[in-house]
Amino acid sequence: MLPISVIHKAGFRSLDDGEEVEFEAKPSGLGVEATFVAGPGGSECKGSSRRPLSRKKFKKIRCYNCGDFGNHIASKCPHGPLPKRCHSCKSTEHLIADCPLRDPSLPVPHNGDGNGNGNGLSP
């Protein structure tokens, strides 16, 4: 694999499959290593049209007030203060860990206290 710094191309530096290039190389501790890579006649390489996938994983944020997955937290919830309720079926009689309608094959959500109620207190 070539270090991207030796590829003569503006912007993201990667080569396309089958792209014709000219290069300079020298022996190194890893064998023969390219020191400069360019297109035919010293022109810029065309480069790959593919871009690497983002490594950033987005964590779903659940509002502990309304139970929705979204882009807000309980202190910024547009619904205002709500009574504690099940985030699955919205019942105020139980919490999601005890929901009779929840798929039992799914893991119980962990909200910080080990009890699934998210308030840091024992039930």
mmCIF file of C-alpha atoms in Angstrom, residues 16-58:
data_model
loop_
_atom_site.group_PDB
_atom_site.id
_atom_site.type_symbol
_atom_site.label_atom_id
_atom_site.label_comp_id
_atom_site.label_asym_id
_atom_site.label_seq_id
_atom_site.Cartn_x
_atom_site.Cartn_y
_atom_site.Cartn_z
ATOM 1 C CA ASP A 16 -8.395 4.104 -9.058
ATOM 2 C CA ASP A 17 -8.305 0.406 -9.956
ATOM 3 C CA GLY A 18 -6.230 -0.055 -13.128
ATOM 4 C CA GLU A 19 -5.085 3.590 -13.260
ATOM 5 C CA GLU A 20 -1.844 4.059 -15.203
ATOM 6 C CA VAL A 21 0.885 5.795 -13.210
ATOM 7 C CA GLU A 22 4.579 6.593 -13.292
ATOM 8 C CA PHE A 23 6.552 6.334 -10.078
ATOM 9 C CA GLU A 24 9.934 6.693 -8.457
ATOM 10 C CA ALA A 25 11.018 4.125 -5.901
ATOM 11 C CA LYS A 26 13.866 3.411 -3.511
ATOM 12 C CA PRO A 27 14.863 0.484 -1.304
ATOM 13 C CA SER A 28 13.694 0.731 2.312
ATOM 14 C CA GLY A 29 13.409 -1.451 5.376
ATOM 15 C CA LEU A 30 10.067 -2.711 4.011
ATOM 16 C CA GLY A 31 11.431 -3.587 0.553
ATOM 17 C CA VAL A 32 11.056 -1.237 -2.417
ATOM 18 C CA GLU A 33 8.975 1.817 -1.524
ATOM 19 C CA ALA A 34 7.443 4.432 -3.839
ATOM 20 C CA THR A 35 8.686 7.964 -3.211
ATOM 21 C CA PHE A 36 6.620 9.745 -5.904
ATOM 22 C CA VAL A 37 3.576 8.601 -7.902
ATOM 23 C CA ALA A 38 2.059 10.614 -10.775
ATOM 24 C CA GLY A 39 -0.052 10.111 -13.853
ATOM 25 C CA PRO A 40 1.509 9.589 -17.327
ATOM 26 C CA GLY A 41 4.004 12.364 -18.184
ATOM 27 C CA GLY A 42 4.079 13.635 -14.577
ATOM 28 C CA SER A 43 0.437 14.785 -14.647
ATOM 29 C CA GLU A 44 -1.851 14.530 -11.631
ATOM 30 C CA CYS A 45 -3.339 11.132 -10.928
ATOM 31 C CA LYS A 46 -7.043 10.783 -11.722
ATOM 32 C CA GLY A 47 -7.703 9.170 -8.379
ATOM 33 C CA SER A 48 -10.463 6.955 -7.153
ATOM 34 C CA SER A 49 -14.097 7.993 -7.308
ATOM 35 C CA ARG A 50 -14.767 5.899 -4.196
ATOM 36 C CA ARG A 51 -14.533 7.577 -0.824
ATOM 37 C CA PRO A 52 -13.846 5.773 2.439
ATOM 38 C CA LEU A 53 -16.790 5.116 4.685
ATOM 39 C CA SER A 54 -17.097 7.341 7.695
ATOM 40 C CA ARG A 55 -15.739 5.741 10.842
ATOM 41 C CA LYS A 56 -17.890 7.938 13.008
ATOM 42 C CA LYS A 57 -20.714 5.992 14.568
ATOM 43 C CA PHE A 58 -23.706 7.929 15.709
#
